[in-house]
Amino acid sequence: MTTTTRPAAPATTAPARRPGPVALGLRQSRLEITQFLRSRESVVFTMGFPVIMILIFAAIFSDEIAPGVKYTQYFITGMIATGLMTVSFQNLGIWIPIERDRGVLKRYRGTPMPKWVWFAGKVIMVVVIGIAETALLLAVSVALFDLELPGTAARWLTFGWVSVLGVTACTLCGIAISSLARTARSGSAVVTPVALVLQFISGVFFVFTELPAWMQQVAALFPLKWMCQGLRSVFLPESFGAREPGGSFELDRVALVLLAWCVIGLVLCLTTFRWTTKRDG
């Protein structure tokens, strides 16, 4: 009598678990942050430029511009706003054309990865680098120039929402303006002049009310002026609000303009963003 043995059933392997939306966004953001840190030029320009400017201008100008308000205090608030604009608007406006020109975006679009993951990675990278840069600027200003940090929860809250709305608006505008660059090399030529002009007319390097009236009116059309004004309400005495163009810090108008630019930036992103260069068709 013979016995027959049945072949063993093949072992079944559990299907690999797909990462969720949060995990995908965090992975992409980790990649974006790593690429940023590996670029010495980006790190030095984005993180170091505002600190260097504070050191230079604070050493040259030390007079009071109002009772109890030194020029250094005024300038630091503008440089915090500039730092947030640099890491978002300027950084994205320069690097996205480079990725587009190298075919990185074209290859990414051809993968099954959802497109929103790429944008999420950029946004999280901007937030992380923006927080690090702001902390660095505050540390330098407190240690070397006796900047007083906000003493109330209300001022910290204002600092938070002005920064969030400003970074959001600048990030969306940075993604949108990246489509104007035809090649990788032209990204800096398109974005840098815009950023520099906005800094000069928005009350970063000079007291805003001392600028020509037409310059103030032009600056009021863009978010950087309102970011600076909102941050001045956080770090400068309430009495300084009387020296603002509207006779106060006008935080309601700051919020309204920054929200409007968030909407404008989003519309521009949705209607103008390109994954490929024009020569790719």
Coordinates of C-alpha atoms in Angstrom, one line a residue:
M1 CA 0.0 0.0 0.0
T2 CA 1.5 3.2 -1.1
T3 CA 0.9 6.6 0.4
T4 CA 0.9 9.7 -1.6
T5 CA 2.0 13.0 -0.2
R6 CA 0.3 16.1 -1.3
P7 CA 2.6 19.0 -2.4
A8 CA 2.8 21.7 0.2
A9 CA 0.7 24.7 -0.5
P10 CA 2.8 27.6 -1.6
A11 CA 3.5 30.1 1.2
T12 CA 1.4 33.3 0.8
T13 CA 3.0 36.6 1.4
A14 CA 1.0 39.5 2.7
P15 CA 0.8 42.3 0.3
A16 CA 3.0 45.2 1.0
R17 CA 1.2 47.9 2.9
R18 CA 1.1 51.1 0.9
P19 CA 2.2 54.3 2.8
G20 CA -0.6 56.7 3.7
P21 CA -0.9 60.3 2.6
V22 CA 0.9 61.6 5.6
A23 CA 3.8 59.2 5.2
L24 CA 4.2 60.1 1.5
G25 CA 4.2 63.8 2.3
L26 CA 6.8 63.4 5.1
R27 CA 9.0 61.2 2.9
Q28 CA 9.0 63.8 0.1
S29 CA 9.6 66.6 2.5
R30 CA 12.6 64.8 4.0
L31 CA 14.0 64.4 0.5
E32 CA 13.4 68.1 -0.2
I33 CA 15.1 69.2 3.0
T34 CA 18.1 66.9 2.3
Q35 CA 18.5 68.3 -1.2
F36 CA 18.3 71.9 0.2
L37 CA 21.0 71.2 2.9
R38 CA 23.3 69.6 0.3
S39 CA 23.3 72.8 -1.7
R40 CA 25.8 75.0 0.0
E41 CA 24.8 78.0 -2.1
S42 CA 21.2 77.7 -1.0
V43 CA 22.0 77.3 2.6
V44 CA 24.4 80.2 2.7
F45 CA 22.2 82.5 0.7
T46 CA 18.9 81.6 2.4
M47 CA 20.1 81.2 6.0
G48 CA 23.2 83.4 6.0
F49 CA 22.1 86.4 4.0
P50 CA 19.6 87.9 6.5
V51 CA 22.0 87.4 9.4
I52 CA 24.8 89.1 7.5
M53 CA 22.6 92.0 6.6
I54 CA 21.5 92.4 10.2
L55 CA 25.2 92.5 11.4
I56 CA 26.1 95.1 8.7
F57 CA 23.2 97.4 9.1
A58 CA 23.1 97.2 12.9
A59 CA 26.8 98.2 13.0
I60 CA 26.2 101.2 10.7
F61 CA 22.9 102.5 11.9
S62 CA 22.3 102.7 15.7
D63 CA 20.2 105.8 16.1
E64 CA 16.7 106.0 17.3
I65 CA 14.0 106.5 14.7
A66 CA 11.3 107.1 17.3
P67 CA 11.2 107.4 21.1
G68 CA 12.4 104.1 22.5
V69 CA 12.7 102.5 19.1
K70 CA 16.2 102.0 17.5
Y71 CA 16.7 101.5 13.8
T72 CA 18.1 98.1 14.7
Q73 CA 14.8 96.9 16.1
Y74 CA 12.9 98.2 13.0
F75 CA 15.4 96.6 10.6
I76 CA 15.3 93.2 12.3
T77 CA 11.5 92.9 11.9
G78 CA 12.0 93.6 8.2
M79 CA 14.7 91.0 7.9
I80 CA 12.5 88.4 9.5
A81 CA 9.9 89.1 6.9
T82 CA 12.6 89.1 4.2
G83 CA 13.9 85.7 5.4
L84 CA 10.5 84.2 5.2
M85 CA 10.1 85.5 1.6
T86 CA 13.6 84.3 0.7
V87 CA 13.0 80.7 1.8
S88 CA 9.6 80.6 0.1
F89 CA 9.2 82.9 -2.9
Q90 CA 12.8 83.3 -3.9
N91 CA 14.0 79.8 -3.2
L92 CA 11.1 78.1 -5.0
G93 CA 11.2 80.6 -7.9
I94 CA 14.8 79.7 -8.5
W95 CA 15.0 76.0 -7.9
I96 CA 11.8 74.8 -9.5
P97 CA 13.0 76.0 -13.0
I98 CA 16.2 74.1 -12.4
E99 CA 14.3 70.9 -11.6
R100 CA 12.1 71.5 -14.6
D101 CA 15.0 72.0 -16.9
R102 CA 16.8 68.9 -15.7
G103 CA 13.7 66.8 -16.4
V104 CA 13.1 66.0 -12.7
L105 CA 9.5 67.2 -12.9
K106 CA 8.8 65.4 -16.1
R107 CA 10.1 62.1 -14.7
Y108 CA 8.1 62.7 -11.5
R109 CA 4.9 63.3 -13.4
G110 CA 5.5 59.9 -15.2
T111 CA 5.5 58.0 -11.9
P112 CA 2.3 56.7 -10.1
M113 CA 3.1 59.1 -7.2
P114 CA 0.2 61.6 -6.7
K115 CA 1.2 65.1 -7.8
W116 CA 0.1 66.7 -4.6
V117 CA 3.0 64.8 -2.8
W118 CA 5.6 66.9 -4.7
F119 CA 3.9 70.1 -3.7
A120 CA 3.5 68.9 -0.1
G121 CA 7.2 68.2 0.1
K122 CA 8.0 71.7 -1.1
V123 CA 5.6 73.3 1.4
I124 CA 6.8 71.3 4.4
M125 CA 10.4 72.1 3.4
V126 CA 9.6 75.8 3.3
V127 CA 8.0 75.7 6.7
V128 CA 10.9 73.8 8.3
I129 CA 13.6 76.0 6.9
G130 CA 11.5 79.1 7.6
I131 CA 11.2 78.2 11.3
A132 CA 14.9 77.4 11.5
E133 CA 15.8 80.7 9.9
T134 CA 13.5 82.7 12.0
A135 CA 14.8 81.1 15.2
L136 CA 18.4 81.9 14.0
L137 CA 17.5 85.6 13.3
L138 CA 15.8 85.9 16.7
A139 CA 18.7 84.3 18.5
V140 CA 21.3 86.6 16.9
S141 CA 19.1 89.7 17.5
V142 CA 18.5 88.9 21.1
A143 CA 22.1 88.0 21.8
L144 CA 23.8 90.8 20.0
F145 CA 21.3 93.7 19.7
D146 CA 19.0 93.4 22.8
L147 CA 15.9 92.6 20.8
E148 CA 13.0 92.1 23.2
L149 CA 10.9 89.1 22.4
P150 CA 7.1 89.5 22.5
G151 CA 5.9 89.6 26.1
T152 CA 2.3 88.6 25.7
A153 CA 0.5 85.6 24.2
A154 CA -1.5 88.0 21.9
R155 CA 1.7 89.2 20.3
W156 CA 3.0 85.7 19.8
L157 CA -0.3 84.8 18.2
T158 CA 0.0 87.8 15.9
F159 CA 3.6 86.7 15.1
G160 CA 2.2 83.2 14.2
W161 CA -0.6 84.2 11.9
V162 CA 1.4 86.9 10.1
S163 CA 4.2 84.4 9.5
V164 CA 1.8 81.6 8.3
L165 CA -0.2 83.8 6.0
G166 CA 3.0 85.5 4.6
V167 CA 4.8 82.2 4.0
T168 CA 1.7 80.7 2.4
A169 CA 1.3 83.7 0.0
C170 CA 5.0 83.8 -0.8
T171 CA 5.2 80.0 -1.4
L172 CA 2.3 80.0 -3.8
C173 CA 3.7 83.1 -5.6
G174 CA 7.1 81.4 -5.8
I175 CA 5.7 78.3 -7.4
A176 CA 3.7 80.5 -9.8
I177 CA 6.6 82.8 -10.9
S178 CA 8.8 79.7 -11.5
S179 CA 6.8 79.2 -14.8
L180 CA 8.2 82.5 -16.2
A181 CA 11.7 81.1 -16.3
R182 CA 12.5 79.5 -19.7
T183 CA 15.6 77.8 -18.5
A184 CA 17.4 76.8 -15.3
R185 CA 19.7 79.8 -15.6
S186 CA 17.0 82.3 -16.1
G187 CA 15.2 81.5 -12.8
S188 CA 17.5 83.7 -10.7
A189 CA 17.4 86.5 -13.3
V190 CA 13.6 86.5 -13.1
V191 CA 13.1 86.2 -9.3
T192 CA 16.0 88.0 -7.7
P193 CA 15.3 91.5 -9.1
V194 CA 11.7 91.2 -8.0
A195 CA 12.7 90.2 -4.5
L196 CA 15.3 93.0 -4.2
V197 CA 12.9 95.7 -5.4
L198 CA 10.2 94.6 -3.0
Q199 CA 12.7 94.7 -0.1
F200 CA 13.7 98.3 -0.9
I201 CA 10.2 99.6 -1.3
S202 CA 8.5 97.6 1.5
G203 CA 10.2 99.2 4.5
V204 CA 12.9 96.6 5.1
F205 CA 16.0 98.8 4.7
F206 CA 14.4 102.2 5.2
V207 CA 11.6 103.5 7.4
F208 CA 8.5 102.9 5.2
T209 CA 6.9 106.4 5.8
E210 CA 10.1 108.1 4.7
L211 CA 9.9 106.6 1.2
P212 CA 8.2 108.5 -1.6
A213 CA 4.4 108.3 -1.6
W214 CA 4.3 106.6 -5.0
M215 CA 6.7 103.9 -3.8
Q216 CA 4.6 103.3 -0.7
Q217 CA 1.5 102.9 -2.9
V218 CA 3.3 100.3 -5.1
A219 CA 4.6 98.4 -2.2
A220 CA 1.1 98.2 -0.7
L221 CA 0.1 96.1 -3.6
F222 CA 2.4 93.2 -2.6
P223 CA 2.6 91.0 0.5
L224 CA 6.0 91.8 1.8
K225 CA 5.0 95.3 2.9
W226 CA 2.2 93.9 5.0
M227 CA 4.3 91.2 6.4
C228 CA 6.8 93.8 7.7
Q229 CA 4.0 95.9 9.1
G230 CA 2.4 93.0 10.9
L231 CA 5.8 91.9 12.4
R232 CA 6.4 95.5 13.5
S233 CA 3.3 95.3 15.6
V234 CA 4.9 92.3 17.4
F235 CA 8.3 93.6 18.2
L236 CA 7.9 97.4 18.3
P237 CA 5.9 99.4 21.0
E238 CA 2.2 100.1 20.3
S239 CA 3.0 103.8 20.1
F240 CA 5.0 103.2 16.9
G241 CA 1.7 102.3 15.2
A242 CA 1.0 106.0 15.0
R243 CA 3.9 106.3 12.5
E244 CA 2.5 103.8 10.1
P245 CA 0.7 105.2 7.0
G246 CA -2.7 104.4 8.3
G247 CA -2.0 105.8 11.8
S248 CA -2.0 102.2 13.3
F249 CA -0.6 98.8 12.5
E250 CA -3.9 97.9 10.8
L251 CA -3.7 94.2 11.6
D252 CA -7.2 93.6 10.1
R253 CA -5.9 95.0 6.7
V254 CA -2.7 93.0 7.1
A255 CA -4.7 89.8 7.4
L256 CA -7.0 90.8 4.5
V257 CA -4.2 91.6 2.1
L258 CA -2.2 88.4 2.9
L259 CA -5.3 86.3 2.6
A260 CA -6.0 87.9 -0.8
W261 CA -2.5 87.1 -2.0
C262 CA -2.9 83.5 -0.8
V263 CA -6.0 83.2 -3.1
I264 CA -4.2 85.0 -6.0
G265 CA -1.1 82.8 -5.6
L266 CA -3.3 79.6 -5.6
V267 CA -5.1 80.7 -8.8
L268 CA -1.8 81.5 -10.5
C269 CA -0.4 78.1 -9.5
L270 CA -3.4 76.2 -10.8
T271 CA -3.4 78.1 -14.1
T272 CA 0.3 78.6 -14.9
F273 CA 2.3 75.8 -13.4
R274 CA 4.2 73.6 -15.9
W275 CA 5.8 70.2 -15.4
T276 CA 7.9 70.4 -18.5
T277 CA 9.8 73.0 -20.4
K278 CA 8.4 74.5 -23.6
R279 CA 10.9 72.6 -25.7
D280 CA 9.5 69.4 -24.3
G281 CA 6.0 70.3 -25.6

